[in-house]
XYZ file of C-alpha atoms in Angstrom:
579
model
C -1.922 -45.105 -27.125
C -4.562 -42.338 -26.959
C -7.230 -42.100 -24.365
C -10.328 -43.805 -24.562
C -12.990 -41.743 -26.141
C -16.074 -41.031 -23.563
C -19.080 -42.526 -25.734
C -22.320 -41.450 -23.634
C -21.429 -37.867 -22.051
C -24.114 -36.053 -20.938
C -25.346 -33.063 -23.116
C -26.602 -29.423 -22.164
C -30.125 -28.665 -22.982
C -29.537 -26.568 -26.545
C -26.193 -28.370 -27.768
C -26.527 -28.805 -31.554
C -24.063 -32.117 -32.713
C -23.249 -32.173 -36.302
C -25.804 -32.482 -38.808
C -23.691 -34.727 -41.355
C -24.538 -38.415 -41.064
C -22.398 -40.411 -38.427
C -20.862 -43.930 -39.704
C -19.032 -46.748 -37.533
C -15.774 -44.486 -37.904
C -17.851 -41.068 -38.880
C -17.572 -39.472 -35.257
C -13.975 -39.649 -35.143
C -13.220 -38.216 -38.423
C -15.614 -35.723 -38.727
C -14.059 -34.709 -34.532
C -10.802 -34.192 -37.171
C -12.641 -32.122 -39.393
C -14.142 -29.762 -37.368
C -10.821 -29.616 -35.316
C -8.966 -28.869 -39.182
C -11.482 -26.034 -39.815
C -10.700 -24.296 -36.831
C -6.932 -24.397 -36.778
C -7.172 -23.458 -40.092
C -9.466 -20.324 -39.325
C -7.044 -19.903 -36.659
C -4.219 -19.314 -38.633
C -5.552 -17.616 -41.661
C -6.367 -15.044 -38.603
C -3.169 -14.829 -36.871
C -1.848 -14.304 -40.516
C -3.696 -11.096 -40.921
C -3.421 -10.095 -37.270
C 0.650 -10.071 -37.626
C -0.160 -8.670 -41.270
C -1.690 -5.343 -39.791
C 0.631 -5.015 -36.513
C 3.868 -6.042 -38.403
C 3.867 -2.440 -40.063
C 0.972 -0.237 -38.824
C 3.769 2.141 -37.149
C 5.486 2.736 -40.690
C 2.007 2.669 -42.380
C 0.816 5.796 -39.892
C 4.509 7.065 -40.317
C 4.641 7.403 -44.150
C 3.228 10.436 -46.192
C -0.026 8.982 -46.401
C -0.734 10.309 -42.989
C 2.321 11.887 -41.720
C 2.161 11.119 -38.084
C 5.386 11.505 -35.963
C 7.005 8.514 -34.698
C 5.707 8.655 -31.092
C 2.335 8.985 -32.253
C 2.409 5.853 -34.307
C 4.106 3.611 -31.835
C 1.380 5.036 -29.605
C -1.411 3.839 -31.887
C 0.138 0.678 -32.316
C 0.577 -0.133 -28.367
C -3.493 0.893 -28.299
C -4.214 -1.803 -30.450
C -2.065 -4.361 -28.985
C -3.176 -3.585 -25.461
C -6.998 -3.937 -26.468
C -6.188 -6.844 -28.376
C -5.112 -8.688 -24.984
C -7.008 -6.643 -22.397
C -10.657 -6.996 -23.900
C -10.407 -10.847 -24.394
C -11.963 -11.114 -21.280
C -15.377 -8.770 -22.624
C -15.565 -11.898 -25.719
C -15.459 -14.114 -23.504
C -18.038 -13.446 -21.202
C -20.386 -12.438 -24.013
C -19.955 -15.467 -25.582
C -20.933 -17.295 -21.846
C -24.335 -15.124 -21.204
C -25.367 -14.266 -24.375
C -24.057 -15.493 -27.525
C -22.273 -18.689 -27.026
C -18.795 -19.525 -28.586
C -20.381 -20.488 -31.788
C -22.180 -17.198 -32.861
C -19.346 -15.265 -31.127
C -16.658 -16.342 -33.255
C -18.993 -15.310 -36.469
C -19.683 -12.028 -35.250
C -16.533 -11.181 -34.499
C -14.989 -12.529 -37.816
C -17.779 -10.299 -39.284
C -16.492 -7.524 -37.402
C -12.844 -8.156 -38.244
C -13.614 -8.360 -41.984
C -15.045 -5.175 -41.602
C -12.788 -3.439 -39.181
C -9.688 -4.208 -41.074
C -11.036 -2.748 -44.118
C -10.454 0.880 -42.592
C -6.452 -0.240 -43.807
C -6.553 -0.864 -47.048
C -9.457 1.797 -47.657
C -7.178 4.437 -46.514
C -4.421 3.616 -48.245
C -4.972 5.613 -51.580
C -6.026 9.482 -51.979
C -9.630 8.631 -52.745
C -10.563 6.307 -49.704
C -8.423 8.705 -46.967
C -10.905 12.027 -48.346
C -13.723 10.129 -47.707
C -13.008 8.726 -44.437
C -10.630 11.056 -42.841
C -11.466 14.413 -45.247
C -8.509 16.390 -46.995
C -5.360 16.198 -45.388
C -4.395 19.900 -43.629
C -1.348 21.497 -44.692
C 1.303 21.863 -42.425
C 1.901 25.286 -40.557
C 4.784 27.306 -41.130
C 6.469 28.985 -38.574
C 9.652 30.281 -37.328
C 12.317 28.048 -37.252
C 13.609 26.316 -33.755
C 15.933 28.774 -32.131
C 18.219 26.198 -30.530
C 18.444 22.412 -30.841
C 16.665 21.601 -27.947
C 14.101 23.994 -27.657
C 10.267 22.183 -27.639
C 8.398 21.363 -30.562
C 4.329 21.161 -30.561
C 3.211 18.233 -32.300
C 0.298 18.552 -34.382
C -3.036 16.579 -34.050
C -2.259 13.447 -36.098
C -4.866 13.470 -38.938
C -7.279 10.968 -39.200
C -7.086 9.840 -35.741
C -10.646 9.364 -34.835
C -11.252 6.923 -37.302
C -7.987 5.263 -37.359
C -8.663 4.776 -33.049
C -11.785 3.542 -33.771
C -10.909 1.436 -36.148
C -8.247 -0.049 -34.412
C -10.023 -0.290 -30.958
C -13.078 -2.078 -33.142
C -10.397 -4.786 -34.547
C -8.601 -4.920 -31.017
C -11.842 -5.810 -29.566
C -12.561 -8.472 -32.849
C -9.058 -9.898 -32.847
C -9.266 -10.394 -28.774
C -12.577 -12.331 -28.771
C -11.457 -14.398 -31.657
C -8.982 -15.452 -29.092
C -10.627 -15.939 -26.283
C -13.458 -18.167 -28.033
C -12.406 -20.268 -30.874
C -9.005 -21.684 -28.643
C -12.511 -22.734 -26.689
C -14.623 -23.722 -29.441
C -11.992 -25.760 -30.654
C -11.217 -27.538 -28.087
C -14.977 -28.488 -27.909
C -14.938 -30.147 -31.223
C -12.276 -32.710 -29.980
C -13.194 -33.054 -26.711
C -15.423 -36.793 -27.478
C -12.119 -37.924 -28.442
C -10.677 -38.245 -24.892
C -7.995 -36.192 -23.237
C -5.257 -36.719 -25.402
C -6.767 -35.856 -28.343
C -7.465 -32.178 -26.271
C -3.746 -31.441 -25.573
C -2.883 -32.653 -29.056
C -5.602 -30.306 -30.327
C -3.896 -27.356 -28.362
C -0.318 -28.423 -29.648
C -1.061 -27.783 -33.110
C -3.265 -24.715 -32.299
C -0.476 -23.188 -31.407
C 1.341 -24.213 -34.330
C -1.227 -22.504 -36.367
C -0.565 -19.272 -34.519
C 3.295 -19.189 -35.398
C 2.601 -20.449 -39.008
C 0.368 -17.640 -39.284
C 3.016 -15.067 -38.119
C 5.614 -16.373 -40.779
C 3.514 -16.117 -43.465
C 2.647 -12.683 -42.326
C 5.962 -11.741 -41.571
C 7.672 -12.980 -44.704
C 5.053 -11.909 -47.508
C 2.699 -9.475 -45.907
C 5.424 -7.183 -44.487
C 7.835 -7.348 -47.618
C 4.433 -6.547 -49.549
C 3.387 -3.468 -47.307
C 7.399 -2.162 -47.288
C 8.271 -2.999 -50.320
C 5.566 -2.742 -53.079
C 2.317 -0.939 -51.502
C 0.531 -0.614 -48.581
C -2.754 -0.898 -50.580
C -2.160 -4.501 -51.650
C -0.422 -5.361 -48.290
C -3.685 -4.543 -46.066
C -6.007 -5.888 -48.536
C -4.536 -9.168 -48.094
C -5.385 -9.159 -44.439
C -8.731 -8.471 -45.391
C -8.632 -11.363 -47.535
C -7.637 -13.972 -45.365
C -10.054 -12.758 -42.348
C -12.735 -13.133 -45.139
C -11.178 -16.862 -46.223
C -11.383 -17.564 -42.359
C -15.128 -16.177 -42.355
C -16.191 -18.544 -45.252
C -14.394 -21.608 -44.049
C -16.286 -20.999 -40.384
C -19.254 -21.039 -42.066
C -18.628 -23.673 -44.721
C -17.927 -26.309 -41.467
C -20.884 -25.103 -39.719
C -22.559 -28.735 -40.274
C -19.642 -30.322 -38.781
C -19.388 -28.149 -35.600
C -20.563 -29.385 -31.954
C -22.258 -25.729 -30.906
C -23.406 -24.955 -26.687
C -25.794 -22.397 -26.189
C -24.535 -20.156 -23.675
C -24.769 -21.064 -20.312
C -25.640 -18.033 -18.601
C -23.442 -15.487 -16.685
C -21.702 -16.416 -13.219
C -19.607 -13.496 -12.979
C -21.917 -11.479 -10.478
C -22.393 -14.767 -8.469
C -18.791 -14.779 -8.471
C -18.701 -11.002 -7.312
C -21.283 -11.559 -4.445
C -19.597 -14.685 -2.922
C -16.731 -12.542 -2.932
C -18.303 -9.636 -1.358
C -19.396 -12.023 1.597
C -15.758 -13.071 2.098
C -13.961 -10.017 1.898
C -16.788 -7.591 3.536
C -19.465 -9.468 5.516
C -20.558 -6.176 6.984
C -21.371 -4.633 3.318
C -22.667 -7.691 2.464
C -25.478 -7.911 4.774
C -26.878 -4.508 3.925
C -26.696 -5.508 0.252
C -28.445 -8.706 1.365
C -31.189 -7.283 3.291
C -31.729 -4.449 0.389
C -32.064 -7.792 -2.311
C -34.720 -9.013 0.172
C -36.875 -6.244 0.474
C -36.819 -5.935 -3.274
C -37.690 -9.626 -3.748
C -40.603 -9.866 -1.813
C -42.028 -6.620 -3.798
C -41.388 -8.621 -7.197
C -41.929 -12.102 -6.156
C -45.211 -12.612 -7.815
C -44.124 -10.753 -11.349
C -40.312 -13.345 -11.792
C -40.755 -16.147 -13.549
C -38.090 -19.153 -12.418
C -34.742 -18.450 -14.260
C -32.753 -21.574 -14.857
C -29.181 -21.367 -14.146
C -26.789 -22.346 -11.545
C -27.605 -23.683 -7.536
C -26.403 -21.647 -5.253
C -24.111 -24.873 -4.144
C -22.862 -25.373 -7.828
C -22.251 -21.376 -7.422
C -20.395 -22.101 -4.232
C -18.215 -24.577 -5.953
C -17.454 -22.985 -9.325
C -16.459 -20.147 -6.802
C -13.364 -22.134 -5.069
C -12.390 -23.631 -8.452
C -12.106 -19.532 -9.379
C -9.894 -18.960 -6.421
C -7.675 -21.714 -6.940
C -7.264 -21.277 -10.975
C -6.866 -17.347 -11.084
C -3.327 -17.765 -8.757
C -2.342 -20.503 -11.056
C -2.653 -18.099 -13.922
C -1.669 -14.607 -12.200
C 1.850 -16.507 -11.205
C 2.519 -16.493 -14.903
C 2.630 -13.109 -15.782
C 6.220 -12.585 -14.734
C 6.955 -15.597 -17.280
C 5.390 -12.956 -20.062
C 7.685 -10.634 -18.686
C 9.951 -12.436 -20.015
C 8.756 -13.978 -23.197
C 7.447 -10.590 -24.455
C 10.503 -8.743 -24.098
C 12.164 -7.922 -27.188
C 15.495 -6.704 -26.358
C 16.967 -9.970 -28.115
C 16.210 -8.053 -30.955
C 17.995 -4.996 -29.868
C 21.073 -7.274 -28.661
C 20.985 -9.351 -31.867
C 21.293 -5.683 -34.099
C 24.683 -4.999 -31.950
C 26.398 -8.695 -33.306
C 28.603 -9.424 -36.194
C 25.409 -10.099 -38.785
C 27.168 -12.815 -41.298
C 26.719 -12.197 -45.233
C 24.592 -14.398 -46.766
C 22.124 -13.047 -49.187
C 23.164 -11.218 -52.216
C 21.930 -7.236 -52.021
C 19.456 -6.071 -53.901
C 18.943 -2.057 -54.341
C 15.319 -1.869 -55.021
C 15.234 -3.213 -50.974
C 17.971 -1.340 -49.533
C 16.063 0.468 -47.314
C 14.512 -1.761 -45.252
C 17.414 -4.387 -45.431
C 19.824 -5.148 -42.940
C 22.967 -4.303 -44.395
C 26.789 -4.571 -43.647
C 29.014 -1.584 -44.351
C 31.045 -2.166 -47.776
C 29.651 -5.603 -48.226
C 27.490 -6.706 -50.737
C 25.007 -9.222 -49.166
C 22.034 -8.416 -46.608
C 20.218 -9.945 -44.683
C 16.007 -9.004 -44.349
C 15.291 -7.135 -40.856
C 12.202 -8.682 -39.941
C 13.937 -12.604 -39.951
C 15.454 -11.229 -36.870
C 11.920 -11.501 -35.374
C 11.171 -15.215 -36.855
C 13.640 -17.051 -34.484
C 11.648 -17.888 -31.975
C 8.551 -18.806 -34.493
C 10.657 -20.700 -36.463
C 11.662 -23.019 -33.559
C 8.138 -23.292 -32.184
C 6.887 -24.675 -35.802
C 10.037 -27.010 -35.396
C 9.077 -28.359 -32.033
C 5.792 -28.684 -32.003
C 5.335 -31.242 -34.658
C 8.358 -33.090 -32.943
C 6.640 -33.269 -29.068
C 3.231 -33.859 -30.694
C 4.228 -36.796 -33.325
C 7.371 -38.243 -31.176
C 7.947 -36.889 -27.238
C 4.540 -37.404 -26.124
C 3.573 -40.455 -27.449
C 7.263 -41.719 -25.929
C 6.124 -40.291 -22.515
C 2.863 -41.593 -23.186
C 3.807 -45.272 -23.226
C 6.330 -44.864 -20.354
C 3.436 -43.222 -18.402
C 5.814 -40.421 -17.353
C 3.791 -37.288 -19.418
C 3.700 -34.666 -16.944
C 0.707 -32.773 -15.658
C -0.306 -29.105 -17.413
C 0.970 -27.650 -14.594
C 4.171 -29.497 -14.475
C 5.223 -28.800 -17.829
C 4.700 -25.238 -17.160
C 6.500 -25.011 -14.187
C 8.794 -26.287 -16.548
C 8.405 -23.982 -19.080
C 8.938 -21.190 -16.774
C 12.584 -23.106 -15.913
C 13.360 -23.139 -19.478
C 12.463 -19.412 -19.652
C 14.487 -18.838 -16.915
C 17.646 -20.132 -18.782
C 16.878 -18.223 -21.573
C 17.695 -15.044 -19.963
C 20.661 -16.625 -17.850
C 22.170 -17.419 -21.147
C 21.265 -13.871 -23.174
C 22.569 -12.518 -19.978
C 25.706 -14.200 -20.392
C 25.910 -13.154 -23.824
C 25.513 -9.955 -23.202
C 28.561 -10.036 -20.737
C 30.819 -11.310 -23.575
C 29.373 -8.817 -25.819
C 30.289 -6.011 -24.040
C 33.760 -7.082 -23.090
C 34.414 -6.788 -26.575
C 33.270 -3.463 -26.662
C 34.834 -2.090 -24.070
C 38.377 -3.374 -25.357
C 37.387 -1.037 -28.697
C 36.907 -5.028 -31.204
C 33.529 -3.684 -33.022
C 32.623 -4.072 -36.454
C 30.392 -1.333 -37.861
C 26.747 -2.535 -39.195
C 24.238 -0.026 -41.086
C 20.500 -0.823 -40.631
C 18.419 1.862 -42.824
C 20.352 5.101 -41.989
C 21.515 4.323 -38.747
C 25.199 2.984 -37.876
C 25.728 0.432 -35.620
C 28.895 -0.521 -33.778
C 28.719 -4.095 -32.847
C 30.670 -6.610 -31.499
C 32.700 -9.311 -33.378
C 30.370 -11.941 -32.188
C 28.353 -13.748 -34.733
C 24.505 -13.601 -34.547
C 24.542 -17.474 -34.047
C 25.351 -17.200 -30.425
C 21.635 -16.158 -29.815
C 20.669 -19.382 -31.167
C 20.572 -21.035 -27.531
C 18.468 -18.193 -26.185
C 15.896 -18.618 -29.007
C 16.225 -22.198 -28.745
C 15.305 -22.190 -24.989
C 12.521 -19.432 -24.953
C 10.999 -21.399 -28.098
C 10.848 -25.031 -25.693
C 9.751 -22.525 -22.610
C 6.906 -21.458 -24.829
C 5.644 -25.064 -25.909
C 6.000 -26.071 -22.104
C 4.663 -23.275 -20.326
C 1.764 -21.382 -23.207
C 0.356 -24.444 -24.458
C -0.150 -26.301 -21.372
C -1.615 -22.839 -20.309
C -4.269 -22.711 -22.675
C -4.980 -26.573 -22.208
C -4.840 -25.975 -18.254
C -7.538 -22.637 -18.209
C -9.794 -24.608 -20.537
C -9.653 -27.695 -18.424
C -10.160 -26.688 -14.784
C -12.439 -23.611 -15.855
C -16.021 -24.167 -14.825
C -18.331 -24.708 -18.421
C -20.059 -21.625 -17.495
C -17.142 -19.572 -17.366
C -14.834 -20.989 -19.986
C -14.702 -18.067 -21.900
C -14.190 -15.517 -19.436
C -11.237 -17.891 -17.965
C -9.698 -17.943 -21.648
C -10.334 -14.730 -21.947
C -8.459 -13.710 -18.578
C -5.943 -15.616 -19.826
C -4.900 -14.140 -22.402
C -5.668 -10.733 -20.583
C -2.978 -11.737 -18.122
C -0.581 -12.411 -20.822
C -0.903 -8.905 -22.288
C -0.943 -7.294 -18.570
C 3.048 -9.269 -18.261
C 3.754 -7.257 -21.985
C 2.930 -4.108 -20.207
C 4.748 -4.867 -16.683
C 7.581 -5.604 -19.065
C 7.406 -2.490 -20.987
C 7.444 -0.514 -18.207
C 10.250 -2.521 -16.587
C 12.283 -1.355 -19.427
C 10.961 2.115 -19.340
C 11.772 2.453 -15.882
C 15.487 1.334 -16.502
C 15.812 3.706 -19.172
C 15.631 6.765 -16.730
C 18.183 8.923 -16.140
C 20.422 6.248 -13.349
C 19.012 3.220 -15.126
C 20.923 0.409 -16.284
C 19.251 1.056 -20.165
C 19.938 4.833 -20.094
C 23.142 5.369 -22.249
C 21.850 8.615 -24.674
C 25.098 8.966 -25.668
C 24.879 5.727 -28.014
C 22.404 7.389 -30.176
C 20.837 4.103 -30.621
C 23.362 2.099 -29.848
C 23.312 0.049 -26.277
C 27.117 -0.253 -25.586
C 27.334 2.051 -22.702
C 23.710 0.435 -21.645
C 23.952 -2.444 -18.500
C 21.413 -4.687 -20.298
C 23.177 -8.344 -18.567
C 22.031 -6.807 -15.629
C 18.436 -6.201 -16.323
C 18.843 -10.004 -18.274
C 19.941 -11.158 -14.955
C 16.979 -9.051 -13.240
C 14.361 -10.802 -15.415
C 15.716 -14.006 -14.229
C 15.696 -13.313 -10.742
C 12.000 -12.039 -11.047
C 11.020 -15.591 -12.687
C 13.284 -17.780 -10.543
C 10.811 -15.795 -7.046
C 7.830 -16.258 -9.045
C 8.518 -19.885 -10.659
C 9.374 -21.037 -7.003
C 6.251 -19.483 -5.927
C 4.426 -21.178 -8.905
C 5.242 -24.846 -8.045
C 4.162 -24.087 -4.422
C 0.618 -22.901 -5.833
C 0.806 -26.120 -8.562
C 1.443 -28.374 -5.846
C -1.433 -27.670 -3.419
C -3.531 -27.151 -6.566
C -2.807 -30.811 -7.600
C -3.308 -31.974 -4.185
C -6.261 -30.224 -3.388
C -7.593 -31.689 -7.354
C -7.267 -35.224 -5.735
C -10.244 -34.607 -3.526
C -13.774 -36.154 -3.464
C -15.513 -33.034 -4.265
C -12.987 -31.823 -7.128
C -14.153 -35.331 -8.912
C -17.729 -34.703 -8.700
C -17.140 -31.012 -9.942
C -15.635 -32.230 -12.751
C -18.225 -34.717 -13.666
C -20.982 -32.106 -13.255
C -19.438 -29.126 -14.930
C -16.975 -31.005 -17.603
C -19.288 -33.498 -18.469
C-alpha cells in the first residue's frame, strides 16, 4: 500500500506548480506525467551518451582522422572523466543560480549542440571547415630495429575535438546531476514510496538507453557510417530537448535557493583551523563595518540553519565516500577480458559483410556480435528492476520488512562482494585448464585467442550478482543523496555523487594499471593479448578484500548515521529543509 501523499506542504517563495487544471484525481496523474517526461528525457539521453562513447575510440582511430590508438583511448577517458568529475559544477549552478529547471534546458541546449561536432566531422566537407585540411604524413627513414622509439604526431583536429568533448562532458554531467533531482521533485507530493519507485525506474531508463545504443547505434557507426551513427545521437538529445519543453506546463519548478557551499567552507575553516579563522574573521569585520550602510539584506540561510545543513554534510559525505571502493568494483571491466578467454558457443549464423567487428570462432561458421559481451549486466538490471518495483517491494511493503536506503546498499555492496568471489573462482578454474594445455582457439578481429574449454555461461552468476548489487546499492544511492541532502544543496550532493562514482572508475583503473607493471599480477607481455600467464583470481580476490574492509566500515558509518537520524533535531531538519 503506498504512502500517504502529504496534501498541504509548505512551498518556497518562487516555486511554479503546474499550470494545467487540477481535477479530484488531476494531481496524481499529472505527478505521473511529469515523472514519464523525465524518464523518458532520461533515456533518450543515456541513449545518445552510450551512442557517442560506445565508438568514439574507433571513430578518432579510422582514416577520417588517423589518430594512434593511445591517443584515442586518451580522448575517450577525457570525456568520461569530465562527464563524472564536473557533475558537481551543474549542480551547484543549478542551486545559486539557475535552478534545476532552467539547468536541465541549458544543458540539453548545449548537448544538442556539442554533439553536433560528431556527425559534422564525419565527412570531408565538415572536417575542412572545422579542423582545416588534413596534413600529410612525414616520411622518414625507416625504424632501424623493432624496438627503437617512434614520435607520434600531433593528432589532427584535436583542439576542437577536446573542446568539443570537454563541452559535452560538462552537458552530459549536469544532465545528471539535475534531472535525477528534478525528477524526483515531480513525484515527491506523492509520498515516499512513490520517490524510491520513481528512482527504480530511473534507473531502468538509464540501462534501456544503453541497449538501444549499444545494439543499433554501435552496429550503425561500425557497420554502415559514422555519419548516420552520430547524427542519431544528435537526434535523440534534440527529441529529449522538445519533450522537456513540451511538459514544461506539467513540471513543479524551485527557483534556486542560493549557494551554501562557502558557508559550508567557513564552518569548516573554524573546525579544522580556529587560528586562521579568526584572522579571516576579524578581516570580514573590518570590511563590514566600511560597507554596512551600501548592503542591502540578502535573504538566504540563518546562520543556525547553516550550522545544521553543515552536520547533515559531515554525516552524508562518509556515507557516500565509503562507496567508492564498491565502483571499484562495478566499473571494472575485466569480465570482459575474462569472458574473451572462454569457449564462446555458436549461435548466430556468420555474415561476411560484419566479419570484422564480429566475434568469431576459428573454422566455424556462426558468430556472435562483440559488443553483447558488454549488455550482460544491462540486460539483467532491465530484468530486475521491473520485478523489485512491481513484485519484491510491494511484498516487503506489506510485511513491513523493506529495508532502509542504507541497508539495501550495504547490501548491495555484499552482493558486489560475491560477484568478484565468484569471477575469482572462475578464474581459478579457468586457468587450471590452461595450464594443463585444454584451450580452444577463438579469433576476435585479427587477433587469436587461446581460451579455455569453459563455456561463456559460467559468467552468468557474476553478471547476475553485480546486476542485483547494482539495484541494491546505486539506486538506493541516488534515492539516499537526494533524501538526506539539505534543499539548498541537492544538486551539489547529486552532483558529488556521481563525482564519487567516476573518482572509484579511476582508483580502479589505476588499480589495474598498477598490477600491470613489470612484478604485477596482470603483467604477462608474453600473451600478446592474451591473459593466461596473467594472476587475474588474485587481483578478483584483491577487489573483494578491498570491499569486504570498506563494506564493514560502511555499515559502521550506516549504523550511527541511522541512529544519530532518530534524533529530535534530525526531525525538525527535515521538516524545515524537506518540506
Amino acid at each position: 500500500m503506498p504512502a500517504p501523499r502529504a496534501r498541504e506542504q509548505p512551498r518556497v517563495p518562487g516555486e511554479r506548480q503546474p499550470l494545467l487544471p487540477r481535477g479530484a484525481r488531476g494531481p496524481r496523474r499529472w505527478r505521473r506525467a511529469a515523472g514519464a517526461a523525465v524518464l523518458l528525457v532520461e533515456m533518450l539521453e543515456r541513449a545518445a551518451f552510450f551512442g557517442v562513447t560506445a565508438n568514439l575510440v574507433l571513430y578518432l582511430n579510422s582514416t577520417n582522422f588517423n589518430w594512434t590508438g593511445e591517443q584515442a583511448t586518451r580522448a575517450a577517458l577525457v570525456f568520461l572523466g569530465a562527464s563524472y568529475l564536473l557533475a558537481p559544477v551543474g549542480g551547484w549552478l543549478a542551486d545559486v543560480y539557475l535552478g534545476r529547471y532552467r539547468a536541465v534546458a541549458l544543458s540539453l541546449l548545449l548537448y544538442l549542440a556539442a554533439s553536433g561536432l560528431l556527425p559534422a566531422t564525419a565527412f570531408p566537407d565538415g572536417r575542412s571547415s572545422f579542423c582545416g585540411e588534413m596534413p600529410a604524413s612525414p616520411l622518414g627513414p625507416a625504424c632501424p630495429s623493432a624496438g627503437c622509439p617512434r614520435s607520434s604526431p600531433s593528432p589532427y583536429c584535436a583542439p576542437v575535438l577536446y573542446a568539443g568533448l570537454l563541452l559535452l562532458g560538462l552537458a552530459a554531467s549536469s544532465v545528471r546531476s539535475n534531472l535525477t533531482s528534478f525528477g524526483a521533485d515531480q513525484v515527491m507530493d506523492l509520498g515516499r514510496d512513490a520517490t524510491r519507485r520513481f528512482f527504480n525506474w530511473f534507473y531502468w531508463s538509464i540501462n534501456l538507453g544503453a541497449v538501444l545504443s549499444l545494439l543499433v547505434v554501435a552496429f550503425i557507426q561500425q557497420n554502415i557510417s559514422f555519419l548516420l551513427g552520430y547524427s542519431i545521437p544528435v537526434g535523440c538529445v534534440g527529441l529529449a530537448f522538445f519533450i522537456f519543453l513540451f511538459a514544461t506546463p506539467v513540471f513543479i519548478t524551485k527557483p534556486p535557493m542560493g549557494s551554501q557551499v562557502s558557508s559550508m567552507l567557513k564552518l569548516a575553516l573554524q573546525n579544522c583551523c580556529p587560528q586562521l579563522w579568526q584572522r579571516h574573521s576579524a578581516r570580514d569585520r573590518q570590511c563590514a563595518r566600511v560597507l554596512a550602510d551600501e548592503r542591502s539584506p540578502q535573504p538566504g540561510a540563518s546562520p543556525q540553519e547553516d550550522i545544521a545543513n553543515f552536520q547533515v554534510l559531515v554525516k552524508i559525505l562518509p556515507v557516500m565516500v565509503t562507496l567508492v571502493p564498491y565502483w571499484m568494483v562495478y566499473f571494472q571491466s575485466t569480465y570482459v577480458l575474462q569472458g574473451l578467454h572462454l569457449h564462446i558457443p555458436n549461435i548466430f549464423p556468420a555474415n561476411p559483410a560484419n566479419i570484422s567487428v564480429a566475434l568469431r570462432a576459428q573454422g566455424s561458421s556462426y558468430t556472435i556480435p562483440e559488443a553483447w559481451l558488454l549488455l550482460a549486466n544491462v540486460v539483467v538490471v532491465l530484468i530486475l528492476v521491473p520485478l523489485k518495483d512491481r513484485l519484491i517491494d510491494p511484498l516487503l511493503l506489506r510485511c513491513k520488512l523493506l529495508p532502509s536506503a542504507l541497508q539495501k546498499m550495504a547490501l548491495g555492496m555484499f552482493f558486489g562482494f560475491t560477484s568478484v568471489i565468484v569471477a575469482g573462482v572462475l578464474e581459478m578454474e579457468r586457468l587450471h585448464y590452461i595450464h594443463h594445455n585444454e584451450t580452444v582457439s577463438q579469433q576476435i578481429g585479427e587477433v587469436l585467442y587461446n581460451a579455455a574449454p569453459l563455456s561463456i555461461w559460467w559468467q552468468i552468476p557474476q553478471y547476475l550478482l553485480i546486476g542485483i548489487s547494482e539495484i541494491f546499492a546505486s539506486i538506493p544511492g541516488l534515492e539516499f543523496a537526494y533524501s538526506e541532502a539539505p534543499r539548498s544543496m541537492q544538486g551539489a550532493i547529486m552532483g558529488i555523487f556521481f563525482c564519487l562514482s567516476g573518482v572509484g572508475s579511476l582508483l580502479g583503473s589505476s588499480l589495474v594499471a598498477l598490477l600491470s607493471l613489470p612484478g604485477g599480477w596482470l603483467h604477462c607481455p608474453k600473451d600478446f593479448g592474451n591473459i593466461n600467464n596473467c594472476r587475474m583470481d588474485l587481483y578478483f580476490f584483491l577487489l573483494a578484500g578491498i570491499q569486504a574492509v570498506t563494506a564493514l566500515l560502511f555499515v559502521w558509518i550506516a549504523g550511527r548515521y541511522e541512529r544519530a537520524s532518530q534524533g529530535p533535531a534530525s526531525h525538525s531538519r527535515f521538516s524545515r529543509d524537506r518540506g
